[in-house]
PDB file of C-alpha atoms in Angstrom:
ATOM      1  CA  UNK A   1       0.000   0.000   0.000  1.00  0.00           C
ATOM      2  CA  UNK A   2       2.909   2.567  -1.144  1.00  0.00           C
ATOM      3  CA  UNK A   3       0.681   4.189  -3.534  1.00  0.00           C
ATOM      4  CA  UNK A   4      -1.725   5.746  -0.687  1.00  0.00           C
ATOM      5  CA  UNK A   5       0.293   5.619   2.529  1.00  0.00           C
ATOM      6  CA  UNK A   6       1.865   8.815   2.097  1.00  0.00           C
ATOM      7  CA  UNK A   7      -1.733  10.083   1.128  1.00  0.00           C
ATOM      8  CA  UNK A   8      -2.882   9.226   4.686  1.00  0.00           C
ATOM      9  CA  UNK A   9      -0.368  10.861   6.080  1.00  0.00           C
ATOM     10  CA  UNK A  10      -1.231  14.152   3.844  1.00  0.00           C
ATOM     11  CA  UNK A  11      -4.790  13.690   4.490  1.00  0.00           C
ATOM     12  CA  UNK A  12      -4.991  13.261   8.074  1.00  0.00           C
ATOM     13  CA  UNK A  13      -2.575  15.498   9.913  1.00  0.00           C
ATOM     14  CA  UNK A  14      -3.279  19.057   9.001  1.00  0.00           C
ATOM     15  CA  UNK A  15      -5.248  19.912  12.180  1.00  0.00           C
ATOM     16  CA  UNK A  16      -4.603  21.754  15.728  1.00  0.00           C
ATOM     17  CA  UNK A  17      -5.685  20.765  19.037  1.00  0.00           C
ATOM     18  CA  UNK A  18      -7.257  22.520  21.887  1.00  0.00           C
ATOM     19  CA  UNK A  19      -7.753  21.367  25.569  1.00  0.00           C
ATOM     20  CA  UNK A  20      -9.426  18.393  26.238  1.00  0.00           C
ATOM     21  CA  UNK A  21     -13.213  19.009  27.154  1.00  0.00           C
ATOM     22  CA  UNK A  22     -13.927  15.862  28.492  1.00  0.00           C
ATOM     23  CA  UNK A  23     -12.503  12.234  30.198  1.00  0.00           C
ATOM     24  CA  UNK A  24     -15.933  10.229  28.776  1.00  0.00           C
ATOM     25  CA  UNK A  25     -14.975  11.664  25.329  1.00  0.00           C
ATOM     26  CA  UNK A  26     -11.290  10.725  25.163  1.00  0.00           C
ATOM     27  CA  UNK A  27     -11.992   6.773  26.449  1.00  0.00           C
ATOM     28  CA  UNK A  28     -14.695   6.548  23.503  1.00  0.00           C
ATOM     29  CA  UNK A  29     -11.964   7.320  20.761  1.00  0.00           C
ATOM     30  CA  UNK A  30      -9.918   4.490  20.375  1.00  0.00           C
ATOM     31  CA  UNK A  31      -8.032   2.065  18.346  1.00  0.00           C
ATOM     32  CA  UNK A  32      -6.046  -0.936  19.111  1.00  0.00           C
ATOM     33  CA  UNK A  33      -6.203   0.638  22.953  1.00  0.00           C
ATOM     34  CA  UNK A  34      -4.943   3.862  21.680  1.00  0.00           C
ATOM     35  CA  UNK A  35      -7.165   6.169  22.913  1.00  0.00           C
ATOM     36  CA  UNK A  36      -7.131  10.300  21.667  1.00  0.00           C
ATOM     37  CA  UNK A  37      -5.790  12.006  24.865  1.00  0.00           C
ATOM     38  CA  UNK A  38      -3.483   9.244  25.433  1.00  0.00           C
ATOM     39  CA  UNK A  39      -0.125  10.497  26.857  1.00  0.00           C
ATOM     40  CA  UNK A  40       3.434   9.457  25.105  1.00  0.00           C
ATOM     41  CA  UNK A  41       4.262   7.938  29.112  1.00  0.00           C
ATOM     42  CA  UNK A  42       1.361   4.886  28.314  1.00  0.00           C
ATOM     43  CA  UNK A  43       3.139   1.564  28.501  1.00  0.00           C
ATOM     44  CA  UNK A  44       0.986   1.029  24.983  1.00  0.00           C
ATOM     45  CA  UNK A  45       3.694   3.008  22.979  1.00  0.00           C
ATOM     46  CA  UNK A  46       6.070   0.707  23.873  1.00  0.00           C
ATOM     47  CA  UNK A  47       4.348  -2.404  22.637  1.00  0.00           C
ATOM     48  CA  UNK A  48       3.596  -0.327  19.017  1.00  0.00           C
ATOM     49  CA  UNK A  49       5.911  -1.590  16.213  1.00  0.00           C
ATOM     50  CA  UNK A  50       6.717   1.248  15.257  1.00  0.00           C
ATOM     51  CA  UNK A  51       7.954   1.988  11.445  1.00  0.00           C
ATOM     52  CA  UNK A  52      10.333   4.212  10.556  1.00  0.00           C
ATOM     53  CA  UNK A  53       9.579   5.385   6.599  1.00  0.00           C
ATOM     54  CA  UNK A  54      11.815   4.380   4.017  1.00  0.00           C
ATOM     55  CA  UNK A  55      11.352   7.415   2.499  1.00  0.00           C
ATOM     56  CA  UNK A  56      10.858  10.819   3.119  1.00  0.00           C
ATOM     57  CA  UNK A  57      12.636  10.956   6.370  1.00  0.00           C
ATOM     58  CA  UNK A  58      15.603  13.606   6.372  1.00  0.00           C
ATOM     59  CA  UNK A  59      17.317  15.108   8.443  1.00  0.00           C
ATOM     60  CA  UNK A  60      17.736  19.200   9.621  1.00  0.00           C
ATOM     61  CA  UNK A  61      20.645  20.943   9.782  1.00  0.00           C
ATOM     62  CA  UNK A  62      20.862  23.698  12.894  1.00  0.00           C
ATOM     63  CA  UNK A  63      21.356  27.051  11.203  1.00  0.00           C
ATOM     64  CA  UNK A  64      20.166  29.359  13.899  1.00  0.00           C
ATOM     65  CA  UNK A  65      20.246  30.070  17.308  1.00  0.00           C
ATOM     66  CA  UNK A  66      17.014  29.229  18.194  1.00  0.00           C
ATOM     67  CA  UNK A  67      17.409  25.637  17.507  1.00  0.00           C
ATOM     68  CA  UNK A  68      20.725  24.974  19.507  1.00  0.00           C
ATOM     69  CA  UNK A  69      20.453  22.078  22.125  1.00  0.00           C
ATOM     70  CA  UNK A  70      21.394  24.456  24.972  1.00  0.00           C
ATOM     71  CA  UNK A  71      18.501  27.154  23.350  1.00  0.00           C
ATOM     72  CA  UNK A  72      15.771  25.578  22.003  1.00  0.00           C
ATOM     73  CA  UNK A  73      15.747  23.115  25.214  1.00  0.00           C
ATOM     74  CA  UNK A  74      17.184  25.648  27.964  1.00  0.00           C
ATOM     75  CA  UNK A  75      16.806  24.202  31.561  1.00  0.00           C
ATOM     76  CA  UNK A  76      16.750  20.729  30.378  1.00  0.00           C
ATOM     77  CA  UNK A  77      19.665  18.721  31.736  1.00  0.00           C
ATOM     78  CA  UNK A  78      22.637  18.857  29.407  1.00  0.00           C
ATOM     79  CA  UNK A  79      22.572  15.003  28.069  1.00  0.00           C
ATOM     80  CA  UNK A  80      18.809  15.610  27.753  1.00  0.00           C
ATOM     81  CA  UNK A  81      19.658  18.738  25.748  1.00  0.00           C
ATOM     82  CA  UNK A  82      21.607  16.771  23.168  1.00  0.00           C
ATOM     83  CA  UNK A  83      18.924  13.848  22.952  1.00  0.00           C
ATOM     84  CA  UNK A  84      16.224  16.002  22.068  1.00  0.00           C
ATOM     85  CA  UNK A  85      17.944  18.065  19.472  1.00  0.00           C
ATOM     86  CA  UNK A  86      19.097  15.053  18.023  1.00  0.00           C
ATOM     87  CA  UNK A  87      15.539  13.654  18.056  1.00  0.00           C
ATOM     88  CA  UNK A  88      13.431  16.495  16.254  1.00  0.00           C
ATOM     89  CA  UNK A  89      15.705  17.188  13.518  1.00  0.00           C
ATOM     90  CA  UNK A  90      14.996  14.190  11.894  1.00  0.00           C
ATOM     91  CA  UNK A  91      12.148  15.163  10.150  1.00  0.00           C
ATOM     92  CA  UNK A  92       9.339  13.891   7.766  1.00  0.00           C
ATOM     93  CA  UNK A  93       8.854  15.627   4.989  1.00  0.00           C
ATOM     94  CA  UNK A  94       5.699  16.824   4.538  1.00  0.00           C
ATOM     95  CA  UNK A  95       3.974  20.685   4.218  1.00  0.00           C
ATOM     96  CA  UNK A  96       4.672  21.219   7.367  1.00  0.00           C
ATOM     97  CA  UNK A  97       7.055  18.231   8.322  1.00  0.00           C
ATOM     98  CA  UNK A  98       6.411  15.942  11.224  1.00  0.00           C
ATOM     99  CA  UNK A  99       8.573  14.414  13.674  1.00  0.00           C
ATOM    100  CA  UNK A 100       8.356  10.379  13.947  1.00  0.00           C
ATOM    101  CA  UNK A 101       8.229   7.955  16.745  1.00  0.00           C
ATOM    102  CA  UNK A 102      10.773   5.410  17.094  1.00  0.00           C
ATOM    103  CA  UNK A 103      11.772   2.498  19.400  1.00  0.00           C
ATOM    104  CA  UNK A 104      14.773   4.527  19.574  1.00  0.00           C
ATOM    105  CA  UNK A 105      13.616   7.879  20.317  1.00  0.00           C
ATOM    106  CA  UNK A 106      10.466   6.602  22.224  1.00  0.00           C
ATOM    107  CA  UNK A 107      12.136   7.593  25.834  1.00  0.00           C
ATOM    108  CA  UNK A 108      13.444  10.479  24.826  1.00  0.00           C
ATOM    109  CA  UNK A 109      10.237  11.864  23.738  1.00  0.00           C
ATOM    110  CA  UNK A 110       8.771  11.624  26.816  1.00  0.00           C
ATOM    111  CA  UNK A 111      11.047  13.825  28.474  1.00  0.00           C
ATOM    112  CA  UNK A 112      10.321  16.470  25.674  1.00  0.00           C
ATOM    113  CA  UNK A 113       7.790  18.690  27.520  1.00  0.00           C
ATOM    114  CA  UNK A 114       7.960  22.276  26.047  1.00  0.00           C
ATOM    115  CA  UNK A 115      10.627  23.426  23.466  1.00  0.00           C
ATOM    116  CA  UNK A 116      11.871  27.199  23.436  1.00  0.00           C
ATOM    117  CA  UNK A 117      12.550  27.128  19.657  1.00  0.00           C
ATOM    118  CA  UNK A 118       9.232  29.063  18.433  1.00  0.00           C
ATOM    119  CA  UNK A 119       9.891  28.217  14.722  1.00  0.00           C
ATOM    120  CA  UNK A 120       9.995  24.508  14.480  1.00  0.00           C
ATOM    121  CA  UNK A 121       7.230  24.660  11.880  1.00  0.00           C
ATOM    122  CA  UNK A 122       7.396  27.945  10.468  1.00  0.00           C
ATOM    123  CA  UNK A 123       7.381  31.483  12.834  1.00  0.00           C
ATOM    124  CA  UNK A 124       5.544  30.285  15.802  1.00  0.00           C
ATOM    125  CA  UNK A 125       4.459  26.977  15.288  1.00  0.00           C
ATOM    126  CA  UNK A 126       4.368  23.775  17.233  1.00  0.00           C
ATOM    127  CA  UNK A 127       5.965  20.472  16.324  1.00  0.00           C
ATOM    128  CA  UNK A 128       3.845  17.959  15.292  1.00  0.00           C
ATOM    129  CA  UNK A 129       4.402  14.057  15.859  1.00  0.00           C
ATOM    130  CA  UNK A 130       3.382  10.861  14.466  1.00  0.00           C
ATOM    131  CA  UNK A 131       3.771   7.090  15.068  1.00  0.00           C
ATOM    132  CA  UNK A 132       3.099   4.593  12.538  1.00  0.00           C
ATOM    133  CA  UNK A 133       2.597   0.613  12.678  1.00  0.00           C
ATOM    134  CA  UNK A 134       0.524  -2.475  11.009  1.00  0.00           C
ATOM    135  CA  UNK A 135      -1.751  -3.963  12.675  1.00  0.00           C
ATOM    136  CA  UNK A 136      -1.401  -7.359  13.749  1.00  0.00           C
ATOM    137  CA  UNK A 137      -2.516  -9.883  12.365  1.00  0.00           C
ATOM    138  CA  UNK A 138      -4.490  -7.330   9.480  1.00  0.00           C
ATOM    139  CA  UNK A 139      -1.331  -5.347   9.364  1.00  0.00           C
ATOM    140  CA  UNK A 140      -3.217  -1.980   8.283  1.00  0.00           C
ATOM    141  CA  UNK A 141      -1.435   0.542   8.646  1.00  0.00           C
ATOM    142  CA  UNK A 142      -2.213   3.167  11.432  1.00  0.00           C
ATOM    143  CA  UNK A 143      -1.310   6.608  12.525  1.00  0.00           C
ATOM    144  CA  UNK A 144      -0.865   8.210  15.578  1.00  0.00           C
ATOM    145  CA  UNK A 145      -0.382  11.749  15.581  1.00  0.00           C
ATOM    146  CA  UNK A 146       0.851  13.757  19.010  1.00  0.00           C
ATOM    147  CA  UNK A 147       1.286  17.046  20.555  1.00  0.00           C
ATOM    148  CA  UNK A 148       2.052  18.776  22.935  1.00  0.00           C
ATOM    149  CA  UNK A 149      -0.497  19.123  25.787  1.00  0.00           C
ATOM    150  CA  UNK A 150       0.009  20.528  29.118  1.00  0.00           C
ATOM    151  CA  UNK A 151       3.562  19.693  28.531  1.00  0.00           C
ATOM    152  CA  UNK A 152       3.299  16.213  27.599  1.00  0.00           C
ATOM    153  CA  UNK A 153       2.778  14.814  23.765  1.00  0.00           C
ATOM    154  CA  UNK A 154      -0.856  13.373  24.255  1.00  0.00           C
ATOM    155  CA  UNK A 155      -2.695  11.709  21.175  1.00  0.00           C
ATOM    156  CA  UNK A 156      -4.883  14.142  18.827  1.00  0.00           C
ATOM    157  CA  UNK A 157      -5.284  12.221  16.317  1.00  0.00           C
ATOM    158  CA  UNK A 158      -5.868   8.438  15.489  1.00  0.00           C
ATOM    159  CA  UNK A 159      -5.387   7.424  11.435  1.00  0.00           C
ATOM    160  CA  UNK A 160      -6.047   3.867   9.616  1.00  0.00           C
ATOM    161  CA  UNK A 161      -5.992   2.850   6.060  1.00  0.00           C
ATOM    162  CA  UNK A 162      -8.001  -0.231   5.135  1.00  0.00           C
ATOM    163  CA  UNK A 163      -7.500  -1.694   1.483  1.00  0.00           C
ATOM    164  CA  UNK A 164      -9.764  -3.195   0.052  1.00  0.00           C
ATOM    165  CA  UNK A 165     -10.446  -5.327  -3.018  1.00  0.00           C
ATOM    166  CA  UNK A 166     -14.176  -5.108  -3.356  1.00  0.00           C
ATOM    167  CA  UNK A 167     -16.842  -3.092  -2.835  1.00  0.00           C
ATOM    168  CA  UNK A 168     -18.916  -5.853  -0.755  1.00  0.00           C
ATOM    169  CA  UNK A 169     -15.562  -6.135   1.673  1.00  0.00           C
ATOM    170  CA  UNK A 170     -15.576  -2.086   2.099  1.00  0.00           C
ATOM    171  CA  UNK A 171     -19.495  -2.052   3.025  1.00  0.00           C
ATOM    172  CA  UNK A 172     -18.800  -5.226   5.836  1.00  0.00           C
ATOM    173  CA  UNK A 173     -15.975  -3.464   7.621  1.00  0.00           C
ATOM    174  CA  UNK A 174     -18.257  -0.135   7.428  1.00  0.00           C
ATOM    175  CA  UNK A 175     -20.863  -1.859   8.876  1.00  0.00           C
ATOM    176  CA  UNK A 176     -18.560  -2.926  11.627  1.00  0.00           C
ATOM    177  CA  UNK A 177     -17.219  -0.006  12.400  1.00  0.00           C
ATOM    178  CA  UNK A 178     -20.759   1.796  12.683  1.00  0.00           C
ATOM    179  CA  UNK A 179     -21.352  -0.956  14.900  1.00  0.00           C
ATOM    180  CA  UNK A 180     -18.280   0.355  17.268  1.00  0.00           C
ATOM    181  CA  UNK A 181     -18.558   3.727  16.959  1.00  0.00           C
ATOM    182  CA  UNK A 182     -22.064   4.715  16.220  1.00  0.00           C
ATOM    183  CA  UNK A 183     -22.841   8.396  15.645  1.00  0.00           C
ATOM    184  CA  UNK A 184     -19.601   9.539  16.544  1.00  0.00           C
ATOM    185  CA  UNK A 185     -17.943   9.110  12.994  1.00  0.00           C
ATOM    186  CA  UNK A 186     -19.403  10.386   9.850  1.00  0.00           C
ATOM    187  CA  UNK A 187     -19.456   7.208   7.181  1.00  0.00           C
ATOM    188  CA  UNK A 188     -19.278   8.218   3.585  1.00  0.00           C
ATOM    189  CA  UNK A 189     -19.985   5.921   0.534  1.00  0.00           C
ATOM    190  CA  UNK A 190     -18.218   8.253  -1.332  1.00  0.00           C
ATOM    191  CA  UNK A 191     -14.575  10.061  -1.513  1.00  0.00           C
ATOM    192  CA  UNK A 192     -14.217  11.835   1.560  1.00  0.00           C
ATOM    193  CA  UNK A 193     -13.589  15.413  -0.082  1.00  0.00           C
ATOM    194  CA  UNK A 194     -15.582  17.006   2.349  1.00  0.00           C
ATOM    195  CA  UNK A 195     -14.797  15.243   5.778  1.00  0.00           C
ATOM    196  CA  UNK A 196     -13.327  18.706   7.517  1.00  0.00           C
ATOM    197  CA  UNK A 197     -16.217  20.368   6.509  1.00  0.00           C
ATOM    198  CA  UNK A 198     -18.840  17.512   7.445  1.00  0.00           C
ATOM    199  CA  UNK A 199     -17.542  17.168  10.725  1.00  0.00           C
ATOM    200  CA  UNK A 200     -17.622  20.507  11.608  1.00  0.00           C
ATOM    201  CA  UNK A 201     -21.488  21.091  10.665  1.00  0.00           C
ATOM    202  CA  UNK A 202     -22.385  17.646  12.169  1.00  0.00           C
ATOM    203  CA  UNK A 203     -20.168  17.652  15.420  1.00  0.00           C
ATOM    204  CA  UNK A 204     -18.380  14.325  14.902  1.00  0.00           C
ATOM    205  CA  UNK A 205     -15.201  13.323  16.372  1.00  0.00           C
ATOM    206  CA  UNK A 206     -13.909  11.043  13.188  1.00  0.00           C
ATOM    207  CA  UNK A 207     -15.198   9.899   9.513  1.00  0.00           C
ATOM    208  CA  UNK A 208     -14.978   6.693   8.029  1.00  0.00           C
ATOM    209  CA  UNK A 209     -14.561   6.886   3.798  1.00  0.00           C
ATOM    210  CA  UNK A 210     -12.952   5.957   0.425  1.00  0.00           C
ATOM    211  CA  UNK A 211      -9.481   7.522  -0.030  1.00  0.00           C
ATOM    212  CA  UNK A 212      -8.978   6.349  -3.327  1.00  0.00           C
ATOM    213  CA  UNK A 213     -11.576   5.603  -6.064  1.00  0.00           C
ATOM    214  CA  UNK A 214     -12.448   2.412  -6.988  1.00  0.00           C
ATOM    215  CA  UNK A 215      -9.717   0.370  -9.636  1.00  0.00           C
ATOM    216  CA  UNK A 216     -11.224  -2.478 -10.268  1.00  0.00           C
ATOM    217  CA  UNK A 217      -7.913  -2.881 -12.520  1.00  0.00           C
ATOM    218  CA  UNK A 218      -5.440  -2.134  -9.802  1.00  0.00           C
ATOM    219  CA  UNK A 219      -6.684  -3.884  -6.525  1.00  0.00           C
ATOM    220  CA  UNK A 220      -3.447  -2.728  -5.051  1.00  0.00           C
ATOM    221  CA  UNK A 221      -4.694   0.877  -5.359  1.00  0.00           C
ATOM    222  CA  UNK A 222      -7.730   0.832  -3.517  1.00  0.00           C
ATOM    223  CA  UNK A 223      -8.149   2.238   0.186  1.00  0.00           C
ATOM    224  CA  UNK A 224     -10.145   3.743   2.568  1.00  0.00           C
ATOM    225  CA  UNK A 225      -9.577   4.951   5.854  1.00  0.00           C
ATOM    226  CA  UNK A 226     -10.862   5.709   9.409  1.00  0.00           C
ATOM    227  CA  UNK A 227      -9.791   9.391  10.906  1.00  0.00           C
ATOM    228  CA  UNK A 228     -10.434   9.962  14.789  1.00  0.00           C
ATOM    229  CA  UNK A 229      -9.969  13.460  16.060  1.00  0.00           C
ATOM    230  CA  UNK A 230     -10.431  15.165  19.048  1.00  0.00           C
ATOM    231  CA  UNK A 231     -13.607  16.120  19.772  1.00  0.00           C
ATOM    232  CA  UNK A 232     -12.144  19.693  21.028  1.00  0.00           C
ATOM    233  CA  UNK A 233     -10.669  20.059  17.132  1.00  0.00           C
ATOM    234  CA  UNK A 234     -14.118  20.888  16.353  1.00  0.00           C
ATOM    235  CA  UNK A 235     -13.622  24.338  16.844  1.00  0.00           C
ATOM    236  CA  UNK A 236     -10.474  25.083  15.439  1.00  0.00           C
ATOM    237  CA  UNK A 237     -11.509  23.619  11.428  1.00  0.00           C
ATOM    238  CA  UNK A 238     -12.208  25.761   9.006  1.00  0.00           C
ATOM    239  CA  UNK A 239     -14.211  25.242   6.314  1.00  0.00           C
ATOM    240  CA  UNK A 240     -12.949  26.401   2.754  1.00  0.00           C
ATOM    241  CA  UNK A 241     -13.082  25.902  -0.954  1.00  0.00           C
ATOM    242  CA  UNK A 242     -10.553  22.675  -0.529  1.00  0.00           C
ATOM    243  CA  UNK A 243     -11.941  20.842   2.456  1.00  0.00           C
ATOM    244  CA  UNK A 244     -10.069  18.299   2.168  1.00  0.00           C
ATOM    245  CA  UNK A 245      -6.757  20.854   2.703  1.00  0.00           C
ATOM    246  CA  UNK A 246      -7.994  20.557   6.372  1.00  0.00           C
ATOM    247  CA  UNK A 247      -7.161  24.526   7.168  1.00  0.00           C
ATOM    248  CA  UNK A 248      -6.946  25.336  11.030  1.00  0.00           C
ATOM    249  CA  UNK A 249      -7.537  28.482  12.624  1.00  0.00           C
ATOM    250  CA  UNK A 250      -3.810  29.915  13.788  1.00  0.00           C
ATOM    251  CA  UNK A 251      -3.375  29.453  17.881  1.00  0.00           C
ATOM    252  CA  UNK A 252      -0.805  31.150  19.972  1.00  0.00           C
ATOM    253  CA  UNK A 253       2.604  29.804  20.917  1.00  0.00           C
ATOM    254  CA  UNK A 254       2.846  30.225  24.730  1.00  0.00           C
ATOM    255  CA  UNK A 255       6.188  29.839  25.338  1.00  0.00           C
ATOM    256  CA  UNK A 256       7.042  28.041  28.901  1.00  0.00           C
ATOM    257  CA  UNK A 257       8.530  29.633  31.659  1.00  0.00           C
ATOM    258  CA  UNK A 258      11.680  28.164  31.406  1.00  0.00           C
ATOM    259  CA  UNK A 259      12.344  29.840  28.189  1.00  0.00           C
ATOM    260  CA  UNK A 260      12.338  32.846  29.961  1.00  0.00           C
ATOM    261  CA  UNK A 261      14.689  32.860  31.906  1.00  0.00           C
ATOM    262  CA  UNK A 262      19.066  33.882  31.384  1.00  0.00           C
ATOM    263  CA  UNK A 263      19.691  32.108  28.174  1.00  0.00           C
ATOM    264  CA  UNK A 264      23.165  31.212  27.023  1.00  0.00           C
ATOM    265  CA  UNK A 265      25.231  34.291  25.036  1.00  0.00           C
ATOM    266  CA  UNK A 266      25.776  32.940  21.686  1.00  0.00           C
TER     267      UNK A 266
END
């Protein structure tokens, strides 16, 4: 499934995330126990398989002061310092790139809790993360996007792309999944062009659709997926002539208190 993966991973990440409004809400949103609101410190994220891409993965070179290990992570311990600089400039490369989850990295990102470096992604913005792994035994492939909230990368958002290889086998696993998840996420017999939008005017947490059409000549081509979000996202979409672009209402960077204080002359 190289031919859609990396349009999962364009499709499903371009939103923000505001605080959580409720426990009930987070607990309903899950797959393969994780759960949106999950933090990075749940012993699940160690059991995840994680894969690192083959392709697409690059890494950053440091050409300002904002992103040096004793700047961008100022009141850290020193070794710490090193570890996390290290970590987030490898880099995915997509518009605007991610940062991935590895066996490798996995205990270092939990000791990432704020980051003083306020251009990470572009002037002011905030690093996004993902995880990715097959499901076992189906091995569909699954994202897991983080972020940070209140200082700890918590899940926002939960991706999964199912292929299929006809259209009876896409309407039983629909019908299972409204079984699960009920009137929480929208289910589309169609592309899902309009899912932002959709889930915005109908107050879902998630959607359930096609992400490829139909090739009845190239059964390696056809996919849908399931997208949970954060019911607290709601609020931040914004509807616009390209739904499917996902555009977010800008939030402000709050930079922590340790940032504030001496920094290092350069």
């Amino acid at each position: 499934m190289i031919k859609t993966s990396r349009y999962i991973f364009l499709l499903c990440f371009f939103v923000t995330f505001s605080p959580i409004e409720s426990k009930a809400s987070e607990q309903s949103l899950c797959l393969d126990g994780f759960c949106i609101g999950q933090s990075i410190a749940d012993a699940r994220f160690d059991k995840a398989d994680w894969v690192i891409p083959k392709k697409g993965l690059t890494k950053e070179k440091c050409t300002g002061v904002g992103c040096q290990p004793d700047v961008a992570f100022h009141d850290y311990p020193r070794d710490e310092q090193a570890k996390l600089a290290e970590t987030v400039s490898w880099i995915y490369e997509l518009t605007p790139p991610y940062n991935i989850i590895t066996k490798d990295n996995l205990q270092t990102l939990r000791q990432y809790k704020y980051e003083c470096n306020l251009s990470p992604r572009g002037i002011f913005g905030e690093r996004r993360f993902f995880g990715a792994y097959r499901s076992i035994p189906s091995q569909y492939l699954t994202i897991v996007g983080l972020r940070l909230i209140d200082g700890e990368l918590k899940v926002y958002r939960i991706a999964r792309e199912y292929p299929f290889h006809e259209q009876s086998e896409l309407t039983s696993l629909a019908k299972k999944l409204r079984a699960e998840y009920g009137e929480q996420v929208l289910f589309y017999d169609y592309l899902s062009s309009n899912a932002y939008t959709d889930v915005i005017q109908q107050n879902k947490g998630g959607w359930f659709a096609r992400s490829t059409m139909f090739t009845p000549n190239d059964l390696s081509n056809n996919a849908a997926e399931l997208v949970l979000i954060d019911p607290s996202t709601r609020s931040l979409l914004e509807p616009s002539s390209m739904p499917a672009s996902g555009e977010i209402k800008p939030l402000p960077v709050h930079p922590s208190k340790h940032c504030s204080r001496s920094m290092p002359t350069q």
